[in-house]
Tab-separated table of C-alpha atoms in Angstrom:
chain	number	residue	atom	x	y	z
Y	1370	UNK	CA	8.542	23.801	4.963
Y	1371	UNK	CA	11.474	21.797	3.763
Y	1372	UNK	CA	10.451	18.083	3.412
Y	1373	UNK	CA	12.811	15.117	2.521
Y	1374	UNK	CA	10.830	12.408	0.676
Y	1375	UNK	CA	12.303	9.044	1.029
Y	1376	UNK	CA	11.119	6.386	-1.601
Y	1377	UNK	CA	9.660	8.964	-4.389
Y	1378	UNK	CA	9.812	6.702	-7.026
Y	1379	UNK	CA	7.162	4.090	-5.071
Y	1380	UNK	CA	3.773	3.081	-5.733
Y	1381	UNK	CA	2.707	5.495	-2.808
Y	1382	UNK	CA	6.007	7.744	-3.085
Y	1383	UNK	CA	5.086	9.172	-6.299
Y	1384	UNK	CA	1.603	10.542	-5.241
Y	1385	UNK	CA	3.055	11.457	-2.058
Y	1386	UNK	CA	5.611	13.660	-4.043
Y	1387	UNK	CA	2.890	15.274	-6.326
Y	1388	UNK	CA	0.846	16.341	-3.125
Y	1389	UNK	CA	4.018	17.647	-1.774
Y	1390	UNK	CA	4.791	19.520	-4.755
Y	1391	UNK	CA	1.126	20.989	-5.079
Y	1392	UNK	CA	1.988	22.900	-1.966
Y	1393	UNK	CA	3.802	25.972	-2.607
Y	1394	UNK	CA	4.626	26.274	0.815
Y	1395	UNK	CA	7.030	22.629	0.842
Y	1396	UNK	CA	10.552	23.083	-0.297
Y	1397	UNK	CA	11.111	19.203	-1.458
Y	1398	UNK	CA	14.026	16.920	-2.159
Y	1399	UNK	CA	14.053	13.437	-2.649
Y	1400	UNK	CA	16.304	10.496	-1.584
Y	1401	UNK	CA	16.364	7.347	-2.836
Y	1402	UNK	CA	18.106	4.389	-4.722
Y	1403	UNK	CA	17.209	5.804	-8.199
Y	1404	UNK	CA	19.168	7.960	-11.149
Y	1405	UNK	CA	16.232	10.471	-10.518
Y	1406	UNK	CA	16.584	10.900	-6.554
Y	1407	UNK	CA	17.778	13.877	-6.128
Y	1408	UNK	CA	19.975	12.094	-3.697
Y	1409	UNK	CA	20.764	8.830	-4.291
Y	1410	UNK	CA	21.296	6.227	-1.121
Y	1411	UNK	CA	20.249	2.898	-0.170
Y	1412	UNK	CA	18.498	3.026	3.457
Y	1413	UNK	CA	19.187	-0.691	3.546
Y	1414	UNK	CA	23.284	-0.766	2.965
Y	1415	UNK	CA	24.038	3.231	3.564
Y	1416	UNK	CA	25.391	3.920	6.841
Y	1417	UNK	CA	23.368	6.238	9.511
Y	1418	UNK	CA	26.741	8.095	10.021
Y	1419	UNK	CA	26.546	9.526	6.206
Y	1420	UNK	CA	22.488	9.971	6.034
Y	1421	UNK	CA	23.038	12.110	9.358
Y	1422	UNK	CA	25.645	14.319	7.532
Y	1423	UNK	CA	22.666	14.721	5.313
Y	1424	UNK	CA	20.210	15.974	7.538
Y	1425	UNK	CA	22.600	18.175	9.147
Y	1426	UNK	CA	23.132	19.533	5.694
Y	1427	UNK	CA	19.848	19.849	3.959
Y	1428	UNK	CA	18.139	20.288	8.165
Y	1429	UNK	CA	14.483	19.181	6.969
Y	1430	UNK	CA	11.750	20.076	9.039
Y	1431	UNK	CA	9.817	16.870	8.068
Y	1432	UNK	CA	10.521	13.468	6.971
Y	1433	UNK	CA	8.336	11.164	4.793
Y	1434	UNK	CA	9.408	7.166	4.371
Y	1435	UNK	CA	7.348	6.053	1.702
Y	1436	UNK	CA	10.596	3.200	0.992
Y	1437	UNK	CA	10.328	-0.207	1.179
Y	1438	UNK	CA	9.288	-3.277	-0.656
Y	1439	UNK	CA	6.132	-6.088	-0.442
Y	1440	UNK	CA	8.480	-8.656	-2.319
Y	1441	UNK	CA	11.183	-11.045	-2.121
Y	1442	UNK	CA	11.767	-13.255	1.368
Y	1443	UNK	CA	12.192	-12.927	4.904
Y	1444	UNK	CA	15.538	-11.331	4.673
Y	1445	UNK	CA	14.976	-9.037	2.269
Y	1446	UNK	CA	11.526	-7.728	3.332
Y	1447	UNK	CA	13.595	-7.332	6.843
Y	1448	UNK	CA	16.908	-5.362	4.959
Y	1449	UNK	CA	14.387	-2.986	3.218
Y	1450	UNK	CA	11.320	-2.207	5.545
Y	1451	UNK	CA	13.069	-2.874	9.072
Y	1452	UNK	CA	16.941	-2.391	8.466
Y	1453	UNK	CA	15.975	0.853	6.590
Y	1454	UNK	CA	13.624	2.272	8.937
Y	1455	UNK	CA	16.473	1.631	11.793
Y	1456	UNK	CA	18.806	3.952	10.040
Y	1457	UNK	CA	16.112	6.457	9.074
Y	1458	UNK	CA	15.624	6.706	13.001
Y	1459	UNK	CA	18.899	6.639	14.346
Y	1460	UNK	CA	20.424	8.985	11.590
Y	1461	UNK	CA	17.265	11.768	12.923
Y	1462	UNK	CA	18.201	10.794	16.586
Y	1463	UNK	CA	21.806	11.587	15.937
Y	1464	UNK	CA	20.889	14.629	13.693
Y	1465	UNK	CA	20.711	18.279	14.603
Y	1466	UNK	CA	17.862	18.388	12.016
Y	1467	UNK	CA	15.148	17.933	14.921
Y	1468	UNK	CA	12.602	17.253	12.048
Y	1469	UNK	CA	9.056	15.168	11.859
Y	1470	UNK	CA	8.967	11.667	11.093
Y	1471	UNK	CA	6.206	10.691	9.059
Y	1472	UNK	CA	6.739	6.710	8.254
Y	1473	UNK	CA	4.196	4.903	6.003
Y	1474	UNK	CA	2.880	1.190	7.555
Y	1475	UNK	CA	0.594	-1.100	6.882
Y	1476	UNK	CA	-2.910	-3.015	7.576
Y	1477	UNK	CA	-0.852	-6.496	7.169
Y	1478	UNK	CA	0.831	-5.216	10.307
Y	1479	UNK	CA	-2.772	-5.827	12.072
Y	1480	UNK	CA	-3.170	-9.799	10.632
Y	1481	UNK	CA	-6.444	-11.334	9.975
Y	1482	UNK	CA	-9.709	-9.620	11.845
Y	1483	UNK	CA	-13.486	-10.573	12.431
Y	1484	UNK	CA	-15.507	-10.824	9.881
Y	1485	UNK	CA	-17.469	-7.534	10.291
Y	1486	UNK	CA	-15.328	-5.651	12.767
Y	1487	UNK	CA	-13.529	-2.422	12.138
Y	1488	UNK	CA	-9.854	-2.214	13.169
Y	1489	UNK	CA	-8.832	0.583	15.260
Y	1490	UNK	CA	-5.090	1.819	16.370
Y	1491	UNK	CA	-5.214	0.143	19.700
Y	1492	UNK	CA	-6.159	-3.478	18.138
Y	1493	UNK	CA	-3.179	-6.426	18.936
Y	1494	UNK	CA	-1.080	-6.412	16.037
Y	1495	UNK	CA	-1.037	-10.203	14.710
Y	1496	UNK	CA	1.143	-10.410	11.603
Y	1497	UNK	CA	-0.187	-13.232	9.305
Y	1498	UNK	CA	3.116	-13.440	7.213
Y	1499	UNK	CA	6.705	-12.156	6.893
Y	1500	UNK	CA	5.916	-9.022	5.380
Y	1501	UNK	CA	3.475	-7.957	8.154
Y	1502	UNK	CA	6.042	-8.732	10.323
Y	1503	UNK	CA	8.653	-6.618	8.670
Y	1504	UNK	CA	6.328	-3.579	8.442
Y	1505	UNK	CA	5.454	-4.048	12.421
Y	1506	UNK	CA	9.052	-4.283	13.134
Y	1507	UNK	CA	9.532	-0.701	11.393
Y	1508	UNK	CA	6.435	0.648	13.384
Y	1509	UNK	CA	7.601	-0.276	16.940
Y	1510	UNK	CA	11.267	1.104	15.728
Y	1511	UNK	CA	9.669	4.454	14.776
Y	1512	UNK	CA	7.724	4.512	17.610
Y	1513	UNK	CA	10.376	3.557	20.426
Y	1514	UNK	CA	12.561	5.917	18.747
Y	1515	UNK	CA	11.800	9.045	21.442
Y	1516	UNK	CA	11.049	11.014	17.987
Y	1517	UNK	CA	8.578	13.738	16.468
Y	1518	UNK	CA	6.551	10.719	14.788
Y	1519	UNK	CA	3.689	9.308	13.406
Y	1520	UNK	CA	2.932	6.312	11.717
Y	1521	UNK	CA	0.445	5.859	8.756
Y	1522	UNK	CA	-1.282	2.143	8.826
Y	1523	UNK	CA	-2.389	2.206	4.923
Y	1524	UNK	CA	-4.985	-0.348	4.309
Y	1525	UNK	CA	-5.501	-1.892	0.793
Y	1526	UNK	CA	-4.284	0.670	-1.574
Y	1527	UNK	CA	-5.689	1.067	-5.396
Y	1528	UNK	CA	-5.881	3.634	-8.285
Y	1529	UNK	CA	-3.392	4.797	-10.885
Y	1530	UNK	CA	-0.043	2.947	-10.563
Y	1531	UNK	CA	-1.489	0.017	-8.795
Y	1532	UNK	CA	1.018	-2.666	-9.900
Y	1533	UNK	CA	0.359	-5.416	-12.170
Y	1534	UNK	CA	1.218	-8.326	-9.590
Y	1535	UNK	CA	-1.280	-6.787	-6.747
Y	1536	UNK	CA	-4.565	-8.393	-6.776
Y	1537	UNK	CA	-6.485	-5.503	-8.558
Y	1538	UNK	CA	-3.896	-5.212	-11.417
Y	1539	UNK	CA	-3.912	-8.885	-11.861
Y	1540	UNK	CA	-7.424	-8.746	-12.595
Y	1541	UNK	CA	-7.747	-5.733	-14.685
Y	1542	UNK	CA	-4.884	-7.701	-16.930
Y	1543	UNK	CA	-6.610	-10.746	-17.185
Y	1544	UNK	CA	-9.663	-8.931	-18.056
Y	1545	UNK	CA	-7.816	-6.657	-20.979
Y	1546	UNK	CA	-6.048	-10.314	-22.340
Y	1547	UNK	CA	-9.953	-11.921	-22.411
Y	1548	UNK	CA	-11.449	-8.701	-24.058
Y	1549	UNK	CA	-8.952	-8.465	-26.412
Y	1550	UNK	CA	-8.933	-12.673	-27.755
Y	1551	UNK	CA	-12.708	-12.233	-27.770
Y	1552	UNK	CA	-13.312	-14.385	-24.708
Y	1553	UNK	CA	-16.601	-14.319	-23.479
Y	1554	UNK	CA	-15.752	-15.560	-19.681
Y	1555	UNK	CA	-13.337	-15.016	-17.211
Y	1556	UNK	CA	-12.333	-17.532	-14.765
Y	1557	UNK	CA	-11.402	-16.341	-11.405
Y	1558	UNK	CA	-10.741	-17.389	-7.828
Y	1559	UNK	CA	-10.528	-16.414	-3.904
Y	1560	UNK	CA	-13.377	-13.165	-4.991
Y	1561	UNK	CA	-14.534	-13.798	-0.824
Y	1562	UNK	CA	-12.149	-12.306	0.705
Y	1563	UNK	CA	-13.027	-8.603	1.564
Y	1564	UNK	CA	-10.459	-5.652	1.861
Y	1565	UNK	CA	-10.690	-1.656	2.973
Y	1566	UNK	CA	-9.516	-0.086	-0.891
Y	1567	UNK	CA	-8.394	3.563	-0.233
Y	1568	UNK	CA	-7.514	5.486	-3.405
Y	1569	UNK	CA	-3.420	6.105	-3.642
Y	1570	UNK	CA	-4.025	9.453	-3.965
Y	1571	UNK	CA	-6.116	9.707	-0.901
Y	1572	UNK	CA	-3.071	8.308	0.869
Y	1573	UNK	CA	-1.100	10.793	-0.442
Y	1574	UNK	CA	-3.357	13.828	1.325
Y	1575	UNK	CA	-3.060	11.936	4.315
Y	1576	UNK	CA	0.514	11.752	4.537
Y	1577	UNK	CA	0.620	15.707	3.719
Y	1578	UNK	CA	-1.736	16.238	6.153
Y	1579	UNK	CA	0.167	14.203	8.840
Y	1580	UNK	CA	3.337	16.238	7.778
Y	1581	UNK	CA	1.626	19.421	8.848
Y	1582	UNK	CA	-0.125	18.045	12.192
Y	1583	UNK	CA	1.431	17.283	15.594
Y	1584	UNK	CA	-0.484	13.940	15.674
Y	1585	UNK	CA	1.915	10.681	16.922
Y	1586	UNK	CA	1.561	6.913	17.212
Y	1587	UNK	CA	-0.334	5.257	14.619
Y	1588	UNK	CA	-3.107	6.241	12.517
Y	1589	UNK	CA	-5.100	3.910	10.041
Y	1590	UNK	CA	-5.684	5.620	6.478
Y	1591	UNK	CA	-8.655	3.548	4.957
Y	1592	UNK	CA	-12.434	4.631	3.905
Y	1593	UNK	CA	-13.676	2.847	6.937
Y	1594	UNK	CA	-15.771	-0.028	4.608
Y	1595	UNK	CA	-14.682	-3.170	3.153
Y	1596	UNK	CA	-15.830	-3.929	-0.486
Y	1597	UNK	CA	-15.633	-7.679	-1.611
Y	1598	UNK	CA	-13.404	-8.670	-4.585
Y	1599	UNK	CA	-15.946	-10.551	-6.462
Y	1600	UNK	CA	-18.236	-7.069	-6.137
Y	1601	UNK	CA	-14.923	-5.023	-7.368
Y	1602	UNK	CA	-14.668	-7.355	-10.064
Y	1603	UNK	CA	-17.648	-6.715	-11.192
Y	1604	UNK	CA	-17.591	-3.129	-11.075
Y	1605	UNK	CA	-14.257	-3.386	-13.005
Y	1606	UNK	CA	-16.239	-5.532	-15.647
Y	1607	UNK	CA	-19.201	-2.505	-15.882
Y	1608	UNK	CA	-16.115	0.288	-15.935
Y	1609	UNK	CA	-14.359	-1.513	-18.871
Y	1610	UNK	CA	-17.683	-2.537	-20.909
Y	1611	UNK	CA	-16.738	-6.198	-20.399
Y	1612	UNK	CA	-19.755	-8.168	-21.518
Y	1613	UNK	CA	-18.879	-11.096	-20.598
Y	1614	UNK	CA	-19.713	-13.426	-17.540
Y	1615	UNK	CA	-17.196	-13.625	-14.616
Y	1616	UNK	CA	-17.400	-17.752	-13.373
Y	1617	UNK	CA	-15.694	-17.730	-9.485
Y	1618	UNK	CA	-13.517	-20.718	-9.120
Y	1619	UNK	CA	-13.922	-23.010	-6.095
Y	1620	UNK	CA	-11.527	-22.205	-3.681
Y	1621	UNK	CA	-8.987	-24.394	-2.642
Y	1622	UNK	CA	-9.103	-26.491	0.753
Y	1623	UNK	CA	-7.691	-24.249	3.900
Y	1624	UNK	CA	-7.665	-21.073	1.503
Y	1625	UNK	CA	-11.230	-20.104	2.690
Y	1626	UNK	CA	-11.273	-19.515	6.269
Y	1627	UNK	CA	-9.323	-16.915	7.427
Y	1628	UNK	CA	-5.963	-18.190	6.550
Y	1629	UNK	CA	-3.570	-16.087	4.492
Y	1630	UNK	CA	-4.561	-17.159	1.134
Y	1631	UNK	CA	-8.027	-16.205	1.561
Y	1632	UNK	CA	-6.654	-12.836	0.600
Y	1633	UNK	CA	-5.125	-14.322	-2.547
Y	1634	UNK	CA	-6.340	-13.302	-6.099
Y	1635	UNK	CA	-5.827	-16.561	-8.744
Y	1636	UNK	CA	-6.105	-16.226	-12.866
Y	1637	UNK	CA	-5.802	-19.125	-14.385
Y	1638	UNK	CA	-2.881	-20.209	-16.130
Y	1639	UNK	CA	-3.324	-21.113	-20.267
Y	1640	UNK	CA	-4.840	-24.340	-20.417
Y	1641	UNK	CA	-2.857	-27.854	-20.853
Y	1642	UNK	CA	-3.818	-31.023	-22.969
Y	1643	UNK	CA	-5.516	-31.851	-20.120
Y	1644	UNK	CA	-7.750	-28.832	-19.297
Y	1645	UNK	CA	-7.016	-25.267	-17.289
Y	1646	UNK	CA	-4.416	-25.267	-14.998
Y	1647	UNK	CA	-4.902	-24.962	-11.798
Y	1648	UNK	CA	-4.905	-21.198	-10.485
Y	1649	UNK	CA	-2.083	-20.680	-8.456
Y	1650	UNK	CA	-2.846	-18.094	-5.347
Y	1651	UNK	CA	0.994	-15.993	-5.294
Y	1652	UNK	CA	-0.133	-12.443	-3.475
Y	1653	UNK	CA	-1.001	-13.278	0.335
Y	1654	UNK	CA	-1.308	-10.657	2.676
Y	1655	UNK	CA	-1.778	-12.435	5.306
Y	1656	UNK	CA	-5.000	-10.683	6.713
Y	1657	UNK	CA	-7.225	-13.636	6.197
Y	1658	UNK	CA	-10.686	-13.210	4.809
Y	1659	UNK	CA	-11.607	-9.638	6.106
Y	1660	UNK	CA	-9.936	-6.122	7.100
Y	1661	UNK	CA	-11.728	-3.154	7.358
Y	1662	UNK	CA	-10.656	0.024	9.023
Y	1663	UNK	CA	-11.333	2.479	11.906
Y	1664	UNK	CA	-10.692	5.816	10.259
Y	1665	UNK	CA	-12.140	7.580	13.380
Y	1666	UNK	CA	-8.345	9.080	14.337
Y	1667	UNK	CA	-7.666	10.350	11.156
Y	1668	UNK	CA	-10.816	12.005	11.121
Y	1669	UNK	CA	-10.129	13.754	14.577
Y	1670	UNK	CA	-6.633	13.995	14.551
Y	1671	UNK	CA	-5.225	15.076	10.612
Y	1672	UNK	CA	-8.631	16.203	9.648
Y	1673	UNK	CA	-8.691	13.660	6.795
Y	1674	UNK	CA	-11.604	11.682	4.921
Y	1675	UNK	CA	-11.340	9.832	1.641
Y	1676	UNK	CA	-12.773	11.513	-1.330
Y	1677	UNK	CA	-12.137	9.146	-3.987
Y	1678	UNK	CA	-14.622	6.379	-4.674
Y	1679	UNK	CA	-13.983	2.367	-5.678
Y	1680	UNK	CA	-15.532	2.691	-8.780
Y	1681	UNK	CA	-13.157	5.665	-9.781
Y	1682	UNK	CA	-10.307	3.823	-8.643
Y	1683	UNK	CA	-11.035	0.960	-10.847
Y	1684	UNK	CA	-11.368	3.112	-13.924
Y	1685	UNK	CA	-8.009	4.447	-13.506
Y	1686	UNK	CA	-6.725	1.138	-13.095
Y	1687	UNK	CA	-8.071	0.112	-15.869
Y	1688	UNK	CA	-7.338	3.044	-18.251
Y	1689	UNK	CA	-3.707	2.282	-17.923
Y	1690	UNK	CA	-4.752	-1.843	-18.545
Y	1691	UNK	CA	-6.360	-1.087	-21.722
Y	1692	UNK	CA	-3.830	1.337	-22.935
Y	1693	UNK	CA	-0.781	-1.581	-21.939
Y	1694	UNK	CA	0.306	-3.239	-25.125
């Protein structure tokens, strides 16, 4: 099976390429803006005309968009995670290629949920922010696109690689900076708010399972159970032999009740002459207070459950924390 892998050099992209290249059976080549693509192009400014010649030439039997970007504003979470999806679709439409289309979403693309409930494929998508509504964009264009496709809706992932600014690696840094000064407390804020963690690697056997299925339309990739921050945190603490006590910080009016900055991790900033400052809350999601997934279609459909536990997850995450100079 010859598979083009677009966004390799991702947080998800490079698991995804591992798990691709663990099968002896997948022929792969990967595109993307880096030196060490194998072919280099920019889905957001390349032209569908020239990733069409592409297809034509390398004629992959499956396609896996792992691009894209959680960062920046409006227009540029539109350029790279709608504008890039459109010419991923149009150049396969155009294509002679006829190959799979297996594009990676998101849970932001569901918006904020009831405490308690579990969020299946057929819930009303209500983006909370612009970057849900960039991802949902890039859904309905894969799925009006009359193609071979099926979209992944990855909840909140974790593990190895998480990056430093998600809400996870923020507080494994803030507990490797308090370990190492000999701090005996940690400070932290919005701990309520309660997400579905599914291990990156996890992810990436669901999107090589999807590659090999005929399943279409979208299917969520979570563990089906939604683990509070403040209890991650302090599973984090036991996995890195912090000692110390973790002190929640009140949370700020209007950041509490399902709004988008419920799901918003804050570490204090050094303090001032006049005391800590205030924690600033940067990483919304906009899902409000609680997300939790459905995982019964992935179960029926790719044959997929998670294997990888929290606790795991978080010791991964922190062995590359302690080991950061």
């Amino acid at each position: 099976m010859r598979v083009l892998l677009i966004g390799a050099n991702g947080y998800l992209g490079r698991y995804v390429a591992d798990r691709l290249l663990a099968d002896p059976a997948v022929q792969l080549t990967a595109l993307g803006r880096g030196d060490d693509a194998d072919v280099r192009f920019d889905l957001a400014s390349g032209s569908p005309g020239a990733l069409t010649r592409f297809l034509d030439a390398v004629h992959p039997g499956v396609v896996v968009n792992c691009a894209g970007t959680t960062r920046g504003g409006a227009r540029d979470l539109t350029r790279h995670n709608t504008v890039a999806v459109a010419t991923v679709c149009e150049s396969l439409r155009r294509s002679s290629c006829g190959a799979r289309l297996v594009h990676l979403g998101c849970a932001s693309e569901y918006g904020p949920s009831q405490p308690g409930s579990s969020t299946a494929e057929d819930a009303v998508p209500r983006p909370g922010g612009p970057y849900g509504v960039s991802k949902l964009a890039a859904t309905e264009l894969v799925l009006g696109s009359g193609l071979d496709a099926v979209v992944l809706r990855v909840f909140s992932p974790v593990g190895p690689g998480t990056p430093a600014g998600s809400p996870l690696g923020r507080l494994a840094e803030a507990m490797r900076r308090a370990m190492q000064s000999g701090d005996t407390e940690l400070k932290l804020g919005g701990l309520g708010v309660q997400r579905d963690f599914v291990d990156v690697r996890d992810v990436a056997r669901a999107v090589h399972a999807a590659s090999l299925s005929a399943a279409q339309g979208v299917v969520n990739i979570g563990t089906g159970h939604a683990v509070r921050l403040r209890e991650a945190a302090a599973l984090l603490a036991r996995v890195a032999g912090f000692g110390g006590a973790l002190h929640e910080l009140d949370t700020p009016p209007g950041y509490a009740a399902g709004g988008p900055a419920a799901a918003r991790l804050a570490i204090p900033g050094p303090a001032s002459e006049h005391g800590t400052v205030p924690p600033a809350y940067p990483y919304p999601d906009g899902c409000g207070s609680w997300q939790q997934a459905d995982v019964r279609t992935a179960r029926d459909r790719l044959g997929w459950r998670p294997r990888i536990g929290l606790e795991e997850s978080l010791a991964d995450i922190w062995m590359e924390a302690a080991c950061r100079i």
